[in-house]
Coordinates of C-alpha atoms and ligand atoms in Angstrom, one line a residue:
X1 CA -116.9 -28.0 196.2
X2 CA -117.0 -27.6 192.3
X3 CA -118.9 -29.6 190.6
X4 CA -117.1 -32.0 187.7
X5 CA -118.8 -29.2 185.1
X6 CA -116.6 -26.3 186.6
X7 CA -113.3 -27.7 187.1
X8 CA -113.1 -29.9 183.9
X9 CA -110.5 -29.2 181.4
X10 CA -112.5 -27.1 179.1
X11 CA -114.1 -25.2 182.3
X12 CA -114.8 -21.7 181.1
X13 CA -115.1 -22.5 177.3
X14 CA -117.8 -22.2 174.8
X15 CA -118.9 -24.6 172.5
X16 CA -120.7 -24.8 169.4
X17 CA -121.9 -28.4 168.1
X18 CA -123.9 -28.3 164.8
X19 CA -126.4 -31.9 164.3
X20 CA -126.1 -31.8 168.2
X21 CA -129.8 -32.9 168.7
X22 CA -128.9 -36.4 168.6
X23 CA -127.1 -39.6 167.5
X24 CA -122.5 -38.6 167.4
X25 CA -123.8 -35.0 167.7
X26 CA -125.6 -35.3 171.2
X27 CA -123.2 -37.4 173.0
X28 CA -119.9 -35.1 171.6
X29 CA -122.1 -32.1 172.9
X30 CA -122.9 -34.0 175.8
X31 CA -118.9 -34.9 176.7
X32 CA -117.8 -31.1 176.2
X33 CA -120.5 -29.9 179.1
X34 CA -119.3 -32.9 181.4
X35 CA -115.7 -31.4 180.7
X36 CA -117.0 -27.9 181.5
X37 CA -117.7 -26.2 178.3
X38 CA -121.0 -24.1 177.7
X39 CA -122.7 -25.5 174.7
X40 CA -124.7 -24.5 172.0
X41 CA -126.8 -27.2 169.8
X42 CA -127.8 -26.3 166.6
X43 CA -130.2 -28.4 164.2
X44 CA -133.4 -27.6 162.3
X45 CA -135.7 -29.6 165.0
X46 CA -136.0 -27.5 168.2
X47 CA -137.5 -30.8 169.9
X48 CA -134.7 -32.7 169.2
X49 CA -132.4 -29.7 170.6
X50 CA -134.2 -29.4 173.4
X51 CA -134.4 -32.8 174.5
X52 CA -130.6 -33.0 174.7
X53 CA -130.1 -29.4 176.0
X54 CA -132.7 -30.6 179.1
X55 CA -130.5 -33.3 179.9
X56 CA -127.2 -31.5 179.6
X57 CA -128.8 -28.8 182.2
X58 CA -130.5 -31.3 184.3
X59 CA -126.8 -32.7 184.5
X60 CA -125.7 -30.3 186.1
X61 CA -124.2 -28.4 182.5
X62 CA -124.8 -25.0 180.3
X63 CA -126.1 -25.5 177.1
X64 CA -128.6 -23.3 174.7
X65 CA -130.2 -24.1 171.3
X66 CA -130.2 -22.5 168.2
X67 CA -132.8 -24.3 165.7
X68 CA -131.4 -23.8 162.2
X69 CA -130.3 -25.1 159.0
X70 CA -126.7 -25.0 158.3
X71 CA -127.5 -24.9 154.6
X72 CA -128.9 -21.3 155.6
X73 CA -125.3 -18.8 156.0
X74 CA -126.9 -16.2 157.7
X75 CA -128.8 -18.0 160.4
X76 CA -125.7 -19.8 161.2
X77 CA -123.7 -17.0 161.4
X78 CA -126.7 -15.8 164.1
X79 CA -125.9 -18.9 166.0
X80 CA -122.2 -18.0 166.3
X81 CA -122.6 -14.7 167.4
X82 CA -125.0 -16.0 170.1
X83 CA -122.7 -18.5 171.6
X84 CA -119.7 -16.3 171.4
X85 CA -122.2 -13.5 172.8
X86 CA -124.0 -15.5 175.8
X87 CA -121.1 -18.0 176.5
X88 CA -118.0 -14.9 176.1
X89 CA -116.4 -16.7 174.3
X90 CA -116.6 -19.8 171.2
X91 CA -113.4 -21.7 171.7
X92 CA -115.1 -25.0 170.2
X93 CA -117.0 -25.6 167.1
X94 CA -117.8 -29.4 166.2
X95 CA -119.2 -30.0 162.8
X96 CA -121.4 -33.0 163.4
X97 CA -124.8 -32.4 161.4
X98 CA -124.9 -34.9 158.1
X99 CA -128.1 -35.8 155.5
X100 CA -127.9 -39.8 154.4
X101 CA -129.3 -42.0 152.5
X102 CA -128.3 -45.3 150.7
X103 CA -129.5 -44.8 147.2
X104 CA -127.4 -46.3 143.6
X105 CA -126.0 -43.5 142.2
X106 CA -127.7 -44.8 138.8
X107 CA -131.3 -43.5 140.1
X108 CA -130.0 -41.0 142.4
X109 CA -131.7 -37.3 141.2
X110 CA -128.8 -34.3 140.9
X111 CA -131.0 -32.5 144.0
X112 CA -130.4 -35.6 145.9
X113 CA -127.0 -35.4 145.5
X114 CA -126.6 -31.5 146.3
X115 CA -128.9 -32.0 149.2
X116 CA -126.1 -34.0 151.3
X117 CA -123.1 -31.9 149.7
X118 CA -124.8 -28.9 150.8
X119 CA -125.4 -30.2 154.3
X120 CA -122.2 -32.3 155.1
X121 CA -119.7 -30.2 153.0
X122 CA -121.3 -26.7 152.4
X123 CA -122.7 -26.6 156.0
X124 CA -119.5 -27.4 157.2
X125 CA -117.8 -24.4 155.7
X126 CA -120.7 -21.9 156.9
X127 CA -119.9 -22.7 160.3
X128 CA -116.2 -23.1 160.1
X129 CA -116.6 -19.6 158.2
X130 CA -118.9 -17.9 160.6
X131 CA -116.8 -18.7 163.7
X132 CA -113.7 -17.1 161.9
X133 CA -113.4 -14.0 164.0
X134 CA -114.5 -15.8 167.0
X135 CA -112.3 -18.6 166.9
X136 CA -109.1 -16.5 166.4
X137 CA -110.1 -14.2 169.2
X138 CA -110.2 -17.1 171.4
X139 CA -107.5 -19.2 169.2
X140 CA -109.9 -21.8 169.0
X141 CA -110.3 -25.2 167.4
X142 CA -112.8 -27.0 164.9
X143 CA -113.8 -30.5 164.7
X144 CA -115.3 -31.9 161.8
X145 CA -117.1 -35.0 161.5
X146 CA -115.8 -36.9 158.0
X147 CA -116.4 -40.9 157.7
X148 CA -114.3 -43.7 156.3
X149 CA -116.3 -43.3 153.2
X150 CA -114.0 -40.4 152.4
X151 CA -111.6 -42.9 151.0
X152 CA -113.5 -46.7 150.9
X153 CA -115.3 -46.7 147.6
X154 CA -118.9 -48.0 149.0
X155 CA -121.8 -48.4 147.4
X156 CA -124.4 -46.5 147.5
X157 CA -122.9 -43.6 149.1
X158 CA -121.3 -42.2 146.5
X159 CA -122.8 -39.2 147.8
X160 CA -122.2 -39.1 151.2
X161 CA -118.4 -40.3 150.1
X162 CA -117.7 -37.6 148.5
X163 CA -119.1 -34.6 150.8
X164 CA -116.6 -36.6 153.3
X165 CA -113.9 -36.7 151.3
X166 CA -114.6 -32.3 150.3
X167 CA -114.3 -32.0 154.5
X168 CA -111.7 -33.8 154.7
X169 CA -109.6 -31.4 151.9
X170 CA -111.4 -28.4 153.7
X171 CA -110.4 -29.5 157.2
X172 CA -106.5 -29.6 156.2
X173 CA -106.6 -26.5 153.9
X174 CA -108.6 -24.6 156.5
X175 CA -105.6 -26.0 159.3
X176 CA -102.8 -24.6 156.6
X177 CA -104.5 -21.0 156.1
X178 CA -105.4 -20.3 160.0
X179 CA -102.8 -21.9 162.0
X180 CA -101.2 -18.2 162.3
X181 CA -104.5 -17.3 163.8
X182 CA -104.1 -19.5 166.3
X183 CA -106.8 -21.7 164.7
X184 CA -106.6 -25.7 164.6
X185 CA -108.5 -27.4 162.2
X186 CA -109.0 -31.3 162.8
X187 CA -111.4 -34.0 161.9
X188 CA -112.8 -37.5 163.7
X189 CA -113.6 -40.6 161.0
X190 CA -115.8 -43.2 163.1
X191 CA -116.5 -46.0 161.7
X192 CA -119.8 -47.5 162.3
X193 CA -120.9 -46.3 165.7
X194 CA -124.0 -48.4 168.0
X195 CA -127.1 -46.8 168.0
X196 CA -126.9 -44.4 166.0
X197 CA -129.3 -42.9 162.8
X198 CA -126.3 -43.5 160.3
X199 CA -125.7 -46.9 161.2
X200 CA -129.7 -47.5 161.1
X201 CA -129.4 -46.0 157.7
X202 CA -126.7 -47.9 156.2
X203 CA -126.9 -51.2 158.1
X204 CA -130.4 -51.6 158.6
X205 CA -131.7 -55.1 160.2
X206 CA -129.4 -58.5 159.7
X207 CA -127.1 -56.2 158.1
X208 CA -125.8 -55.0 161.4
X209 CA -125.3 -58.6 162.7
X210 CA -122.8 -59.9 159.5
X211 CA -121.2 -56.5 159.9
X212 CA -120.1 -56.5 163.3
X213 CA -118.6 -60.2 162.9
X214 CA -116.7 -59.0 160.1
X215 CA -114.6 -55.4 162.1
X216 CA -112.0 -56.4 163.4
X217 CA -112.6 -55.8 166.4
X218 CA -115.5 -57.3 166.4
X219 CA -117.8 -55.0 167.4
X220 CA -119.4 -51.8 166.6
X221 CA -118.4 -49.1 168.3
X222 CA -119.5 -46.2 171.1
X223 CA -120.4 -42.2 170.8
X224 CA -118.5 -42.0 174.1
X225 CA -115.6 -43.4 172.3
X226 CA -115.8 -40.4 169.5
X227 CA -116.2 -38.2 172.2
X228 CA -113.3 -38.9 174.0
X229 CA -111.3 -38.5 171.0
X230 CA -113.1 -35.1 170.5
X231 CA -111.8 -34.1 174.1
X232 CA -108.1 -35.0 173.4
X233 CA -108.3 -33.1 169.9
X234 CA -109.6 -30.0 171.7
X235 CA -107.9 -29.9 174.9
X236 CA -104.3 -29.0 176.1
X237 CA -103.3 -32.7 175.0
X238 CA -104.1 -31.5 170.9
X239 CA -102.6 -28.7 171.2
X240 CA -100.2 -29.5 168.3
X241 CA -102.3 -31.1 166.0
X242 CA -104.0 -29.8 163.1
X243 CA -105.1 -31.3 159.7
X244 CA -105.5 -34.3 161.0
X245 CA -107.9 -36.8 160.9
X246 CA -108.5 -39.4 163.3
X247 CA -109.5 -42.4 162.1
X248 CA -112.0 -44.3 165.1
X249 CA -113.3 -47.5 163.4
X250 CA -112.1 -50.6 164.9
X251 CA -110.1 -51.4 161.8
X252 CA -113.5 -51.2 159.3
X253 CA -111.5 -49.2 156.8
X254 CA -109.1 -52.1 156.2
X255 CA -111.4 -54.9 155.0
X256 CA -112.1 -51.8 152.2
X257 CA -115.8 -52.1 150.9
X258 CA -115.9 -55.6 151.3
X259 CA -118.4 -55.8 154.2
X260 CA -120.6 -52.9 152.6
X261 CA -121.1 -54.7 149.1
X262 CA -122.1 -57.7 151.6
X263 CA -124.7 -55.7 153.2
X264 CA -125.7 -53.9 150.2
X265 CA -126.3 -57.3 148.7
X266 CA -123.7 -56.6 145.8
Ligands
LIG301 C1 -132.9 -41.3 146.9 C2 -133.5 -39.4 148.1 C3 -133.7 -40.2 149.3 C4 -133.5 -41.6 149.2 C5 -134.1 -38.1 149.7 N1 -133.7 -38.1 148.4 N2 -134.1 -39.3 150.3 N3 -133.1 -40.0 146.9 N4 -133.1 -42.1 148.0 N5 -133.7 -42.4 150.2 C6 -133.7 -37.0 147.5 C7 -135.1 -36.4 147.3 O1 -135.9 -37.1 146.4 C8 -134.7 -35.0 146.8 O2 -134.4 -35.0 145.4 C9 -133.4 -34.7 147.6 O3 -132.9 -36.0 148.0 C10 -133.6 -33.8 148.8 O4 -134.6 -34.4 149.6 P1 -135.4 -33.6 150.7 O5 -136.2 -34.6 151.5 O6 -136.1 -32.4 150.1 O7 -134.1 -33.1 151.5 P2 -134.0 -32.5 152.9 O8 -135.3 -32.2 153.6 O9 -133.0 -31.4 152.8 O10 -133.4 -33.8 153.8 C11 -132.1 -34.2 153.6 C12 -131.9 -35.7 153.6 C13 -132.7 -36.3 154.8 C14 -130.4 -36.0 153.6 C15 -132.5 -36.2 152.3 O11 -132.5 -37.8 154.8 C16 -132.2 -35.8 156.1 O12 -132.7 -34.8 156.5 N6 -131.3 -36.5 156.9 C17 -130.8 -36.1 158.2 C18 -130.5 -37.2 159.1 C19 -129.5 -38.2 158.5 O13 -129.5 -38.4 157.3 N7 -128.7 -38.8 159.4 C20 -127.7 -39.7 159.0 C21 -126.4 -39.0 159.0 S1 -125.3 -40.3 159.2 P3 -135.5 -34.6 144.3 O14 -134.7 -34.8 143.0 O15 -136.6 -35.6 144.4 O16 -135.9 -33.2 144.6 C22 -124.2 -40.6 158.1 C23 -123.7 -42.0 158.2 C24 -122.4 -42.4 158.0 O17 -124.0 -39.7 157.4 C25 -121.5 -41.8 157.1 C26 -121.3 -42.3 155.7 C27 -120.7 -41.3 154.8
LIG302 P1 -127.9 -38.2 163.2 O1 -128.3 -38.6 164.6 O2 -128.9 -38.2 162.1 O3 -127.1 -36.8 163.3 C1 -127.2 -35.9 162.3 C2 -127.7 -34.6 162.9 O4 -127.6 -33.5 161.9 C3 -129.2 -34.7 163.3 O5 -129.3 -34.3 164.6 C4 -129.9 -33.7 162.3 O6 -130.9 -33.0 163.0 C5 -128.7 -32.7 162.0 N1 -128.9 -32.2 160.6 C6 -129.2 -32.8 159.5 N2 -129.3 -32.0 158.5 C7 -129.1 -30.8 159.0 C8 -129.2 -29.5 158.4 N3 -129.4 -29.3 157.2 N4 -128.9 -28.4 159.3 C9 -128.7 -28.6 160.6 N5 -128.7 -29.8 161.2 C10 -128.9 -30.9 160.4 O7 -126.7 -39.2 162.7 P2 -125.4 -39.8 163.3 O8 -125.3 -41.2 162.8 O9 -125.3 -39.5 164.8 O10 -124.3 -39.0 162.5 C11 -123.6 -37.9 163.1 C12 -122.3 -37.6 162.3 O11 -121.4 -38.7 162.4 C13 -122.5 -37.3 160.9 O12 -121.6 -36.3 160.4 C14 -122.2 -38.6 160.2 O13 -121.9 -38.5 158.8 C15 -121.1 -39.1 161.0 N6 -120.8 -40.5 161.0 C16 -121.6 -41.4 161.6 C17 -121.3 -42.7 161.6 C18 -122.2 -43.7 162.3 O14 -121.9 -44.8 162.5 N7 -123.4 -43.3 162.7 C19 -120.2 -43.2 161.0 C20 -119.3 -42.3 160.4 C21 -119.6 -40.9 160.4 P3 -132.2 -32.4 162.2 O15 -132.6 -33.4 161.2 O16 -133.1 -32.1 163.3 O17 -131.6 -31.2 161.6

């Protein structure tokens, strides 16, 4: 009998998740192997790569690691040509990995502020460039990883706001110029997800308490929610949408900054 890996609706396909060692990344990763994909982690912490890449093989999955930085184009490109190489083919690429920090834009230094464009925005475009060729060989689709702070002025994250709001525009050019490759080019806004690094981050403490009473839906909410939505974008259900962005928040976005200026103690 097959096991749930083989006969899942991406059984046969390859998968590249960058910021897949942990946190949105992992469990995204983690949801593509269960559907049958082969998958390749990348992030600049081979631990935290491994980690995930045991449990996705203990699992009963495929996945490999490639430990780089996606600030670093030709190492990246490496990565692609190994998963399209190893796995025959890349039909996925997920652009997960992100750099954060809450910091007033007043004080914050001009390398702090490139250091999270070139990781959120720039690192998205190396990948999304580097899997080109492979993605239009297998006519392939990207994910990209943006956040309500792409459009809710928030403070402190001015930032992190605005390397969203670059992959957003990048996610719908790149889904006007290669839909005649057979490319699709969409993007997943969470809002703020349980246990995860950016929520840690942004809401640290009683922070997370006030917040949650204040979402509409009155919670926070799950990776295996932004992973199911990453499986309907990629799979035969998505396949015609591109340039969108799906907005997963429980409503956040609508109380606008409100429950961030709270927290921030503005
Ligand atoms: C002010 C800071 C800072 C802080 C770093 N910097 N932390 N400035 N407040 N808390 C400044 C540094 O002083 C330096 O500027 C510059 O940023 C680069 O710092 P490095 O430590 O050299 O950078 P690097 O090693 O590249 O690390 C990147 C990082 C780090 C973003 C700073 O936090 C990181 O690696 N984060 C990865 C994990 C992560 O952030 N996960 C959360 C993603 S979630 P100077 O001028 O001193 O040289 C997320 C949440 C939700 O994104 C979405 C909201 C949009
Ligand atoms: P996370 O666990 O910190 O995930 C970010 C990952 O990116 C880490 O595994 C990190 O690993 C990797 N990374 C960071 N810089 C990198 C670089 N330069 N090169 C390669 N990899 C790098 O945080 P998370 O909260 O799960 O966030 C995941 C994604 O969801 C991010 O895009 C974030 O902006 C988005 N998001 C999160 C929330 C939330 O509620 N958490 C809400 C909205 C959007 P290394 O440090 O080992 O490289």
């Amino acid at each position: 009998m097959k096991s749930v890996f083989q006969s899942g609706l991406l059984a046969g396909k390859g998968a590249l998740v960058t910021g897949g060692g942990s946190g949105i990344g992992a469990g995204l990763a983690k949801r593509l192997a269960e559907q049958g994909a082969k998958v390749m982690l990348i992030g600049r912490t081979q631990e935290k790569l491994d980690t995930i890449a045991k449990e996705i093989t203990e699992a009963g999955g495929v996945a490999k690691t490639f430990a780089c930085d996606v600030r670093k184009y030709d190492l990246v490109e490496k990565a692609i040509a190994e998963t399209a190489s190893s796995f025959g083919s890349l039909d996925v690429l997920v652009n997960s990995a992100a750099g954060n920090f809450l910091s007033p834009a007043a004080t914050l230094s001009a390398n702090g502020f490139r250091a999270v464009i070139d990781i959120d925005l720039c690192g998205t475009f190396n990948a999304s460039r580097a899997a080109f060729e492979a993605l239009s060989a297998s006519r392939g689709s990207i994910v990209n990883i943006t956040a309500t702070q792409a459009h809710v002025a928030t403070p402190l994250q001015c930032h992190a706001g605005a390397a969203k709001a670059g992959i957003e525009k990048l996610t719908r050019d790149l889904a006007l110029e290669w839909g005649r490759f057979g490319i699709r080019v969409n993007a997943i806004a969470p809002g703020p997800i349980e246990g995860t690094e950016g929520m840690s981050r942004l809401a640290p403490g009683d922070a997370e308490s006030s917040l949650k009473k204040r979402v509409p839906l009155g919670r926070y909410g799950t990776i295996f929610e932004i992973a199911e939505s990453l499986t309907y974008l990629v799979s035969p259900a998505g396949a015609y949408i591109t340039g969108a962005t799906l907005l997963i928040d429980g409503g956040t976005s609508l109380l606008g900054p409100g429950p961030f200026l709270d927290m921030m103690g503005m």
